[in-house]
Every structure is written in C-alpha cells, then in structure tokens.
CSV table of C-alpha atoms in Angstrom, one decimal:
chain,number,residue,atom,x,y,z
A,1,MET,CA,-2.7,-32.3,-16.0
A,2,LEU,CA,-1.6,-31.0,-19.4
A,3,GLU,CA,-4.1,-28.0,-18.9
A,4,LEU,CA,-2.3,-26.7,-15.9
A,5,ARG,CA,0.3,-24.7,-17.9
A,6,PRO,CA,-2.2,-22.8,-20.1
A,7,ILE,CA,-4.4,-22.2,-17.0
A,8,LEU,CA,-1.4,-20.7,-15.1
A,9,SER,CA,-0.5,-18.7,-18.2
A,10,ALA,CA,-4.1,-17.4,-18.4
A,11,LEU,CA,-4.2,-16.6,-14.7
A,12,TRP,CA,-1.0,-14.7,-15.0
A,13,ARG,CA,-2.4,-12.5,-17.7
A,14,HIS,CA,-5.4,-11.8,-15.5
A,15,LYS,CA,-3.5,-11.8,-12.2
A,16,VAL,CA,-5.2,-8.7,-10.7
A,17,SER,CA,-8.8,-10.0,-11.1
A,18,ALA,CA,-7.8,-13.5,-10.1
A,19,LEU,CA,-6.0,-12.2,-7.0
A,20,LEU,CA,-9.0,-10.1,-6.0
A,21,ILE,CA,-11.3,-13.1,-6.2
A,22,ALA,CA,-8.7,-15.1,-4.1
A,23,LEU,CA,-8.5,-12.3,-1.5
A,24,GLN,CA,-12.3,-12.1,-1.4
A,25,LEU,CA,-12.5,-15.9,-0.8
A,26,GLY,CA,-9.8,-15.6,1.9
A,27,LEU,CA,-11.5,-12.7,3.6
A,28,THR,CA,-14.8,-14.6,3.5
A,29,LEU,CA,-13.2,-17.6,5.0
A,30,ALA,CA,-11.6,-15.6,7.8
A,31,ILE,CA,-14.9,-13.8,8.7
A,32,VAL,CA,-17.2,-16.8,8.2
A,33,SER,CA,-15.2,-19.2,10.3
A,34,ASN,CA,-14.8,-16.8,13.2
A,35,ALA,CA,-18.5,-15.8,12.9
A,36,LEU,CA,-19.4,-19.5,13.1
A,37,VAL,CA,-17.4,-20.1,16.2
A,38,VAL,CA,-19.0,-17.2,17.9
A,39,MET,CA,-22.5,-18.3,16.8
A,40,ASN,CA,-21.8,-21.8,18.0
A,41,GLU,CA,-20.6,-20.5,21.4
A,42,ARG,CA,-23.6,-18.3,21.8
A,43,THR,CA,-26.0,-21.0,20.7
A,44,GLU,CA,-24.5,-23.5,23.1
A,45,ARG,CA,-24.7,-21.0,25.9
A,46,MET,CA,-28.4,-20.3,25.3
A,47,SER,CA,-29.3,-24.0,25.1
A,48,ARG,CA,-27.7,-25.0,28.4
A,49,PRO,CA,-30.0,-26.7,30.8
A,50,THR,CA,-31.1,-24.2,33.4
A,51,GLY,CA,-32.0,-26.7,36.1
A,52,ILE,CA,-35.5,-25.3,36.6
A,53,ALA,CA,-38.9,-25.9,35.1
A,54,GLU,CA,-38.6,-22.8,32.9
A,55,ASN,CA,-41.7,-23.5,30.8
A,56,ASP,CA,-44.1,-23.7,33.7
A,57,ILE,CA,-42.9,-20.9,36.1
A,58,VAL,CA,-44.4,-17.5,36.5
A,59,THR,CA,-43.0,-14.9,38.9
A,60,PHE,CA,-44.8,-12.1,40.6
A,61,ASN,CA,-43.7,-9.0,42.5
A,62,PHE,CA,-45.5,-6.0,43.8
A,63,MET,CA,-44.9,-2.5,44.9
A,64,ALA,CA,-46.9,-1.6,48.0
A,65,ILE,CA,-48.6,1.8,48.1
A,66,PRO,CA,-48.5,2.4,51.9
A,67,LYS,CA,-45.1,3.1,53.3
A,68,ASP,CA,-45.6,1.0,56.4
A,69,TYR,CA,-46.9,-2.0,54.4
A,70,ASP,CA,-46.6,-5.4,56.2
A,71,MET,CA,-44.6,-7.3,53.6
A,72,TYR,CA,-44.1,-10.4,55.8
A,73,GLY,CA,-47.8,-10.6,56.6
A,74,ALA,CA,-48.7,-10.2,53.0
A,75,PHE,CA,-46.4,-12.9,51.9
A,76,ARG,CA,-47.9,-15.5,54.3
A,77,GLN,CA,-51.5,-14.7,53.2
A,78,ASP,CA,-50.6,-14.5,49.5
A,79,MET,CA,-48.7,-17.9,49.5
A,80,ASP,CA,-51.6,-19.6,51.3
A,81,MET,CA,-54.0,-18.2,48.7
A,82,ILE,CA,-51.8,-18.9,45.6
A,83,ARG,CA,-51.2,-22.5,46.6
A,84,SER,CA,-54.9,-23.2,46.9
A,85,LEU,CA,-55.6,-22.0,43.3
A,86,PRO,CA,-56.4,-24.5,40.5
A,87,GLY,CA,-53.5,-25.2,38.2
A,88,VAL,CA,-50.8,-24.2,40.7
A,89,ALA,CA,-48.3,-27.0,41.4
A,90,SER,CA,-46.1,-25.2,43.8
A,91,ALA,CA,-45.2,-21.7,45.0
A,92,SER,CA,-42.4,-20.1,46.9
A,93,VAL,CA,-40.9,-16.8,47.7
A,94,SER,CA,-37.4,-15.6,47.0
A,95,ASN,CA,-35.2,-12.6,46.9
A,96,ALA,CA,-34.2,-13.2,43.3
A,97,VAL,CA,-35.5,-14.9,40.1
A,98,PRO,CA,-33.3,-17.2,38.0
A,99,LEU,CA,-32.4,-16.0,34.5
A,100,SER,CA,-33.7,-12.5,35.3
A,101,GLY,CA,-30.4,-10.6,35.3
A,102,SER,CA,-31.1,-9.3,38.8
A,103,GLY,CA,-30.0,-11.0,42.1
A,104,SER,CA,-27.4,-11.3,44.7
A,105,ALA,CA,-23.9,-12.8,44.7
A,106,SER,CA,-21.0,-13.0,47.1
A,107,GLY,CA,-17.6,-14.7,47.7
A,108,PHE,CA,-17.5,-17.9,49.7
A,109,TYR,CA,-14.8,-19.8,51.5
A,110,SER,CA,-14.3,-23.3,52.8
A,111,GLU,CA,-12.4,-21.9,55.8
A,112,PRO,CA,-13.2,-19.1,58.3
A,113,ASN,CA,-11.6,-15.6,58.3
A,114,LYS,CA,-10.1,-15.8,54.8
A,115,GLU,CA,-10.0,-12.8,52.6
A,116,THR,CA,-8.5,-14.1,49.3
A,117,GLY,CA,-9.3,-16.9,47.0
A,118,ALA,CA,-13.1,-16.7,47.3
A,119,THR,CA,-15.4,-18.8,45.2
A,120,GLY,CA,-18.1,-16.5,43.7
A,121,ALA,CA,-21.7,-17.7,43.7
A,122,ASN,CA,-25.2,-16.5,43.6
A,123,TYR,CA,-27.3,-16.8,46.7
A,124,TYR,CA,-31.0,-16.8,47.3
A,125,THR,CA,-33.2,-16.4,50.4
A,126,MET,CA,-36.3,-18.7,50.0
A,127,ASP,CA,-38.9,-20.6,52.0
A,128,GLU,CA,-39.3,-24.3,52.4
A,129,HIS,CA,-41.0,-24.8,49.0
A,130,PHE,CA,-38.3,-23.5,46.8
A,131,ILE,CA,-37.0,-26.8,45.3
A,132,ASP,CA,-40.5,-27.9,44.2
A,133,ALA,CA,-41.5,-24.4,43.1
A,134,LEU,CA,-38.4,-24.1,40.9
A,135,GLY,CA,-38.7,-27.7,39.7
A,136,MET,CA,-35.1,-28.4,40.7
A,137,LYS,CA,-33.8,-31.9,41.2
A,138,LEU,CA,-32.5,-32.7,44.7
A,139,VAL,CA,-29.5,-35.1,44.3
A,140,ALA,CA,-28.4,-35.4,47.9
A,141,GLY,CA,-29.6,-34.4,51.4
A,142,ARG,CA,-32.8,-32.5,52.0
A,143,GLY,CA,-34.6,-29.2,51.6
A,144,PHE,CA,-35.7,-26.9,54.4
A,145,TYR,CA,-38.2,-27.6,57.2
A,146,PRO,CA,-40.8,-24.9,57.8
A,147,GLU,CA,-39.4,-24.1,61.2
A,148,GLU,CA,-36.0,-23.5,59.7
A,149,VAL,CA,-37.2,-20.5,57.6
A,150,MET,CA,-36.0,-17.3,59.2
A,151,LYS,CA,-37.5,-13.8,59.0
A,152,ILE,CA,-34.6,-11.4,58.3
A,153,SER,CA,-34.8,-7.6,58.3
A,154,PRO,CA,-32.1,-5.0,57.6
A,155,SER,CA,-31.7,-4.3,61.3
A,156,SER,CA,-31.5,-7.9,62.3
A,157,ASN,CA,-28.3,-9.7,63.0
A,158,ASP,CA,-29.8,-13.1,62.4
A,159,ARG,CA,-28.1,-15.1,59.7
A,160,PRO,CA,-28.9,-18.5,58.2
A,161,THR,CA,-26.9,-21.5,59.6
A,162,ILE,CA,-27.9,-24.0,56.9
A,163,ALA,CA,-28.0,-24.0,53.1
A,164,VAL,CA,-28.8,-26.0,50.1
A,165,VAL,CA,-26.2,-25.6,47.3
A,166,THR,CA,-25.9,-26.5,43.7
A,167,GLN,CA,-23.6,-29.4,42.6
A,168,LYS,CA,-21.3,-26.9,40.9
A,169,PHE,CA,-21.0,-24.8,44.0
A,170,ALA,CA,-20.1,-27.9,46.0
A,171,ASP,CA,-17.5,-29.1,43.4
A,172,ASP,CA,-15.8,-25.7,43.1
A,173,LEU,CA,-15.7,-24.9,46.8
A,174,PHE,CA,-14.7,-28.4,48.0
A,175,PRO,CA,-12.8,-29.8,45.0
A,176,GLU,CA,-11.2,-32.6,47.1
A,177,SER,CA,-14.5,-33.9,48.3
A,178,ASN,CA,-15.7,-35.5,45.0
A,179,GLY,CA,-19.2,-33.9,45.6
A,180,ASN,CA,-19.7,-35.4,49.0
A,181,VAL,CA,-20.2,-32.2,50.9
A,182,LEU,CA,-23.2,-32.9,53.0
A,183,GLY,CA,-22.5,-31.7,56.6
A,184,LYS,CA,-19.6,-29.5,55.5
A,185,VAL,CA,-19.6,-25.8,56.4
A,186,PHE,CA,-18.7,-22.8,54.4
A,187,PHE,CA,-18.3,-19.1,55.1
A,188,ASN,CA,-19.6,-16.0,53.4
A,189,GLY,CA,-17.3,-13.0,52.8
A,190,GLY,CA,-14.4,-14.1,54.9
A,191,ASP,CA,-16.1,-14.2,58.3
A,192,ASP,CA,-16.3,-17.0,60.8
A,193,HIS,CA,-20.1,-17.6,60.7
A,194,PRO,CA,-20.4,-21.3,59.6
A,195,ILE,CA,-23.2,-22.3,57.2
A,196,LYS,CA,-23.9,-26.0,57.0
A,197,ILE,CA,-24.7,-27.7,53.8
A,198,VAL,CA,-27.9,-29.9,54.2
A,199,GLY,CA,-28.8,-30.6,50.6
A,200,ILE,CA,-27.5,-30.4,47.0
A,201,VAL,CA,-29.6,-29.7,43.9
A,202,GLU,CA,-28.4,-30.8,40.5
A,203,ARG,CA,-28.3,-27.4,38.7
A,204,ASN,CA,-29.3,-23.8,38.8
A,205,LEU,CA,-27.7,-21.3,36.4
A,206,GLY,CA,-28.7,-18.3,38.6
A,207,PRO,CA,-29.8,-14.8,37.7
A,208,TRP,CA,-26.8,-14.2,35.4
A,209,PRO,CA,-26.2,-17.3,33.2
A,210,ASN,CA,-23.4,-15.6,31.3
A,211,SER,CA,-21.4,-14.5,34.3
A,212,SER,CA,-18.5,-16.3,35.9
A,213,VAL,CA,-20.6,-17.4,38.9
A,214,ALA,CA,-23.3,-19.1,36.7
A,215,GLY,CA,-24.2,-22.5,38.0
A,216,ARG,CA,-22.9,-21.8,41.6
A,217,GLY,CA,-25.8,-21.2,43.9
A,218,ALA,CA,-26.5,-21.2,47.6
A,219,PHE,CA,-30.1,-21.2,48.9
A,220,TYR,CA,-30.8,-20.0,52.4
A,221,PRO,CA,-34.0,-20.6,54.5
A,222,ALA,CA,-34.8,-17.0,55.0
A,223,ILE,CA,-37.4,-14.4,54.1
A,224,THR,CA,-36.6,-10.7,54.0
A,225,ASP,CA,-39.4,-8.2,54.8
A,226,ARG,CA,-38.2,-5.6,52.3
A,227,TRP,CA,-38.8,-7.0,48.9
A,228,PHE,CA,-39.3,-10.4,47.3
A,229,HIS,CA,-40.6,-12.3,44.4
A,230,TYR,CA,-43.3,-15.0,44.3
A,231,ILE,CA,-42.2,-18.0,42.2
A,232,VAL,CA,-45.2,-20.0,41.1
A,233,ARG,CA,-44.9,-23.3,39.1
A,234,ALA,CA,-48.1,-24.2,37.2
A,235,GLU,CA,-49.2,-27.6,36.2
A,236,PRO,CA,-48.0,-28.4,32.6
A,237,GLY,CA,-49.9,-26.4,30.1
A,238,GLN,CA,-51.6,-24.2,32.7
A,239,ARG,CA,-49.0,-21.5,33.0
A,240,ASP,CA,-50.8,-18.7,31.2
A,241,LYS,CA,-54.1,-19.4,33.0
A,242,VAL,CA,-52.3,-19.5,36.3
A,243,GLN,CA,-50.6,-16.2,35.5
A,244,LYS,CA,-53.8,-14.4,34.8
A,245,LEU,CA,-55.7,-16.0,37.8
A,246,VAL,CA,-52.9,-15.2,40.3
A,247,GLU,CA,-52.8,-11.6,39.2
A,248,GLU,CA,-56.5,-11.3,39.6
A,249,LYS,CA,-56.6,-12.9,43.0
A,250,LEU,CA,-53.6,-10.9,44.3
A,251,ALA,CA,-55.3,-7.7,43.3
A,252,GLU,CA,-58.6,-8.8,44.9
A,253,ARG,CA,-56.9,-9.8,48.2
A,254,ASP,CA,-55.2,-6.4,48.6
A,255,GLY,CA,-55.7,-3.4,46.3
A,256,ASN,CA,-52.9,-1.4,48.0
A,257,ARG,CA,-50.2,-2.6,45.7
A,258,VAL,CA,-49.1,-2.7,42.0
A,259,ILE,CA,-48.5,-6.2,40.8
A,260,ASN,CA,-46.2,-7.3,38.0
A,261,SER,CA,-45.7,-10.7,36.5
A,262,HIS,CA,-43.3,-12.4,34.1
A,263,THR,CA,-42.8,-15.9,32.9
A,264,ILE,CA,-39.4,-17.4,33.1
A,265,GLU,CA,-39.5,-17.8,29.4
A,266,GLU,CA,-39.8,-14.0,29.1
A,267,GLU,CA,-37.0,-13.5,31.6
A,268,LYS,CA,-34.8,-15.9,29.7
A,269,ALA,CA,-35.6,-14.3,26.3
A,270,GLN,CA,-34.8,-10.9,27.6
A,271,TYR,CA,-31.6,-12.0,29.2
A,272,TYR,CA,-30.4,-13.7,26.1
A,273,ALA,CA,-31.6,-10.9,23.7
A,274,GLY,CA,-28.1,-9.7,23.0
A,275,ASP,CA,-26.9,-13.3,22.2
A,276,ASN,CA,-29.9,-13.9,20.0
A,277,THR,CA,-29.3,-10.7,18.1
A,278,MET,CA,-25.6,-11.6,17.7
A,279,VAL,CA,-26.5,-15.0,16.3
A,280,LYS,CA,-29.0,-13.5,13.8
A,281,VAL,CA,-26.7,-10.7,12.7
A,282,LEU,CA,-23.7,-13.1,12.2
A,283,SER,CA,-26.0,-15.5,10.3
A,284,GLY,CA,-26.9,-12.7,8.0
A,285,VAL,CA,-23.3,-11.7,7.5
A,286,VAL,CA,-22.3,-15.3,6.7
A,287,ILE,CA,-25.1,-15.7,4.1
A,288,LEU,CA,-24.4,-12.3,2.6
A,289,LEU,CA,-20.7,-12.8,2.3
A,290,THR,CA,-21.1,-16.3,0.8
A,291,PHE,CA,-23.6,-14.9,-1.7
A,292,ILE,CA,-21.3,-12.0,-2.7
A,293,VAL,CA,-18.3,-14.2,-3.2
A,294,ALA,CA,-20.4,-16.6,-5.3
A,295,LEU,CA,-21.6,-13.6,-7.4
A,296,GLY,CA,-18.0,-12.5,-7.8
A,297,ILE,CA,-16.9,-15.9,-9.1
A,298,VAL,CA,-19.9,-16.1,-11.5
A,299,GLY,CA,-19.2,-12.7,-12.8
A,300,LEU,CA,-15.5,-13.2,-13.3
A,301,THR,CA,-16.0,-16.6,-15.0
A,302,VAL,CA,-18.6,-15.2,-17.3
A,303,PHE,CA,-16.3,-12.3,-18.2
A,304,TRP,CA,-13.4,-14.5,-18.9
A,305,ILE,CA,-15.5,-16.9,-21.0
A,306,THR,CA,-16.8,-13.9,-23.0
A,307,GLN,CA,-13.2,-12.7,-23.6
A,308,ARG,CA,-12.1,-16.2,-24.7
A,309,GLN,CA,-14.9,-17.2,-27.0
A,310,LYS,CA,-12.5,-17.3,-30.0
A,311,GLN,CA,-10.0,-19.4,-28.0
A,312,ILE,CA,-12.6,-21.8,-26.9
A,313,GLY,CA,-14.0,-22.1,-30.5
A,314,VAL,CA,-10.5,-22.8,-31.8
A,315,ARG,CA,-10.0,-25.5,-29.1
A,316,ARG,CA,-13.4,-27.0,-30.0
A,317,ALA,CA,-12.4,-27.0,-33.7
A,318,LEU,CA,-9.1,-28.8,-32.9
A,319,GLY,CA,-11.1,-31.6,-31.2
A,320,ALA,CA,-11.4,-30.5,-27.6
A,321,THR,CA,-14.5,-32.0,-26.0
A,322,ARG,CA,-17.2,-30.2,-24.1
A,323,THR,CA,-15.9,-32.0,-20.9
A,324,ALA,CA,-12.4,-30.7,-21.5
A,325,ILE,CA,-13.6,-27.1,-21.9
A,326,CYS,CA,-15.8,-27.4,-18.8
A,327,ARG,CA,-12.9,-29.0,-16.8
A,328,TYR,CA,-10.6,-26.2,-17.9
A,329,PHE,CA,-12.7,-23.5,-16.3
A,330,LEU,CA,-13.4,-25.6,-13.2
A,331,LEU,CA,-9.7,-26.2,-12.7
A,332,GLU,CA,-9.0,-22.6,-13.2
A,333,ASN,CA,-11.5,-21.7,-10.6
A,334,LEU,CA,-10.2,-24.4,-8.3
A,335,MET,CA,-6.7,-22.9,-8.4
A,336,ILE,CA,-8.0,-19.5,-7.5
A,337,ALA,CA,-10.2,-20.9,-4.7
A,338,ALA,CA,-7.3,-23.0,-3.3
A,339,THR,CA,-5.1,-19.9,-3.2
A,340,GLY,CA,-7.9,-17.9,-1.5
A,341,ILE,CA,-8.5,-20.6,1.0
A,342,ALA,CA,-4.8,-20.9,1.9
A,343,LEU,CA,-4.7,-17.2,2.5
A,344,GLY,CA,-8.0,-17.3,4.4
A,345,THR,CA,-6.9,-20.1,6.7
A,346,ALA,CA,-3.9,-18.0,7.8
A,347,ALA,CA,-6.1,-14.9,8.1
A,348,ALA,CA,-8.7,-16.7,10.1
A,349,GLN,CA,-6.2,-17.8,12.7
A,350,ILE,CA,-4.7,-14.3,13.0
A,351,PHE,CA,-8.2,-12.7,13.2
A,352,ASN,CA,-9.2,-15.2,15.9
A,353,GLY,CA,-6.1,-14.5,17.9
A,354,LEU,CA,-7.0,-10.9,17.9
A,355,LEU,CA,-10.6,-11.7,19.0
A,356,VAL,CA,-9.4,-14.0,21.8
A,357,ARG,CA,-6.8,-11.6,23.1
A,358,GLU,CA,-8.9,-8.4,22.9
A,359,PHE,CA,-12.5,-9.5,23.3
A,360,ASP,CA,-12.3,-12.8,25.1
A,361,GLN,CA,-13.9,-14.7,22.3
A,362,PRO,CA,-13.7,-18.5,21.9
A,363,VAL,CA,-10.7,-20.1,20.2
A,364,LEU,CA,-11.3,-21.1,16.6
A,365,PRO,CA,-11.1,-24.9,16.3
A,366,LEU,CA,-9.3,-26.3,13.2
A,367,MET,CA,-12.4,-28.4,12.3
A,368,ILE,CA,-14.5,-25.3,11.8
A,369,THR,CA,-11.9,-23.7,9.6
A,370,VAL,CA,-11.6,-26.9,7.5
A,371,SER,CA,-15.4,-27.2,7.3
A,372,CYS,CA,-15.7,-23.6,6.1
A,373,ALA,CA,-12.9,-24.1,3.6
A,374,VAL,CA,-14.6,-27.1,2.1
A,375,ALA,CA,-18.0,-25.3,2.0
A,376,LEU,CA,-16.5,-22.3,0.3
A,377,LEU,CA,-14.7,-24.6,-2.2
A,378,VAL,CA,-18.0,-26.2,-3.0
A,379,VAL,CA,-19.7,-22.8,-3.4
A,380,SER,CA,-16.9,-21.7,-5.6
A,381,LEU,CA,-17.1,-24.7,-7.9
A,382,ALA,CA,-20.9,-24.5,-8.0
A,383,ALA,CA,-20.7,-20.8,-8.9
A,384,SER,CA,-18.4,-21.5,-11.8
A,385,LEU,CA,-20.1,-24.6,-13.0
A,386,ILE,CA,-22.9,-22.9,-15.0
A,387,PRO,CA,-20.6,-20.5,-16.8
A,388,ALA,CA,-18.2,-23.4,-17.5
A,389,LEU,CA,-21.1,-25.4,-19.0
A,390,ARG,CA,-22.0,-22.4,-21.1
A,391,ALA,CA,-18.4,-22.3,-22.3
A,392,ALA,CA,-18.5,-26.0,-23.2
A,393,ASN,CA,-21.5,-25.3,-25.5
A,394,ILE,CA,-19.6,-22.7,-27.6
A,395,SER,CA,-19.4,-24.2,-31.1
A,396,PRO,CA,-16.3,-24.4,-33.3
A,397,ALA,CA,-18.1,-22.1,-35.8
A,398,THR,CA,-17.6,-19.3,-33.3
A,399,ALA,CA,-13.9,-19.2,-34.0
A,400,THR,CA,-14.6,-19.3,-37.8
A,401,ARG,CA,-17.0,-16.4,-37.6
A,402,SER,CA,-14.6,-14.2,-35.7
A,403,VAL,CA,-11.7,-14.7,-38.1
C-alpha cells in the first residue's frame, strides 16, 4: 500500500499516455462486450432446433419445358417412383421448403371476420406424407388421410378445411387453451372460412427462421398444380446417394424439364450465411482489438521501464526486492486497467443502448460486461508481467553506472 503514492505520482507525470491506454481499454471493453452479445445471439439463433431431419432431407424442383405441362400428373408419377427407390425413407410434395428463405405466410385469427390482431404464421400445402418426409414429431392428433388431400388451382375456389399446426402456432393463436387445441378452428385473413385443427407437430421453424413468424406453421392437405417442391428424406447416411439417384431417375422418367436439387443443410447454410459472416467478422474484431490493447500495454510498460532504469536501480540499491519492483509495475498497470474498465463499462452500456434503440440488437447482460472486464484485466496484467519481470532484473549497478 505504501507504493500507491509514488505510483500515482508517476502516473500523473505520464498522465497523457496513461489516459490513452485507459481509454483504449475502455473502448475495447465497450466494443468487445457488445460484439460478444451479438455473437451469442446469432449463435443461439443458428443452433435452434429446426424440428425437421435436416441432415437427411433433399429437396427437388423442376421447370417444365412445355407450357401445358401436366404438373399434377407428374407429381403423382414422380412420387410413386421416388418412394420405390433404395435409400428413400419418405417423400412428400410441398409449396415451400423449410429454411429456404422462400415460402408463404399469412395472418390468422381465432374468430371469424376479424381484421386486426392477426397471428402471423407460415403455411404449407402438402400431401399426406409430409410429417414423415420432414421428420417432424407429431405430439397430438393425426396427420392427413390420402382422401383429404385436395388439388387446388388458381381458378379453383376450393379451400382446405383441416390443418396440422405447430405447437407454437397453437399456443400463440389460442393462449388460453394451454396447448389443447385439437378440434378448434381458425380463420385465414379475416374471413369466415373455418379450418379445423386435427394435429399438432412439435416444431417447425418455417422458411424464414429469423422472421417474426418463425416457429408458427400451418400445414394444409392440398397440392397446387402450378409449382411445388419434392421433399425426400433419405435413410441415415444415404442422403448424397439418394440425391444423385433421384435426379437421374427424374430425368429418365421425363426429359421435358430442368431439375434442381438442394440439401436442407445447403438451404440452412445459405439462409444463415449473413449470421455466420457476422459471427466470424466480430470474432476477428474481438481478437484484433484484444491483441492491439495487449501490444499497447506491453509497449507502454517497456517504455516506462526504459525511462526509469536509474530509478529502479536506486530502489534496488536501497534494498527493494525483485518482487517489490515487479509488484510496483503490476500495480501501476492495474490502476490504469481499472480506470479503463470503469470507463468501458459505462461506454458499453451507452453503446448497447444505441444498438438496441436504433438497430434492434439484444440487450447487453451485466454478466457479459463483467466477464469481459475480468478477461481484459487478466490480459492487461499478463501483458505487463514480462516487462515487469524484466524491470525486476535490473541490478543496483545500473544506478551506479548512470551517475
């Protein structure tokens, strides 16, 4: 404790350089803590369970060359052929593919003829195999029967009367029901056409996992004759073989179309490409800033030690131990770091408030700020330790030679 006064006196003589290092530490803390909360939010978002067998699913779509192509007839023949292929566990047809960034959504109501207060959700039109093909878990009710699957065209007024929904859709649309929504009806777009819930699946994030409607999904037993996707679930470990085989067989069965295929893993990677890039860039920023602040501390400590060699030699000649010399510089660094961390904690909260208000970023938890502060304190002490040990090895003869 007796060293505090000379340390404060030395810092006051070098107040500009000490303040710059403290500000650098504070700025680093503000940026790193907010970067970590954004990285954590993005990582959690990408690691959410999707509710489907994403590792085993391949999707196919095609563009028919003839203008009057019989899409519905092609679908029936293609599905029969695909389901007979080796390695195929299940197959279905749908208007949209989960995690693809392309699909359909609407506002739904628990009462007819309402125009405000809709619950937004994704919706799919699919055949009776959709639960098995997507690898979803049915938690209540049932799926569709083959005779319930409708053929819908743009000119048709036919509309589905039943649906399977996700648990989140049920909870959000009927919050008072505690999830017991089997047999309840809902309405699409504020009309009076009732759609009865016959089944509930555990989870499906939908085509846009980052949107406000993610997790809410309604599945209708219907097939459109305009465009659709084949969803094929392969046996575990057979996905790539199935993808190649199905492409070949679809081309052999009908050469009047151009076929494209993607795995769900590819769709997911493409959808989260922005989030992945954000995490990588911020990781680089965190590492770079920490490295720069450590270099600054090392440089400043070495500079001060070089300037004070005579002073250190005199102290050593007067009986100061190596431990005392080392402790002196560590305490000096600790005081600078503590000042910087105090400034950085306040700056981190102000910076986070701006991000939350202007860019809808997550709130910075106090625990992350404290963790970053402790980490920077450790980095600061570690960066000054080697120069401090070097100072401790300065011999008393140094003072004598410089007189």
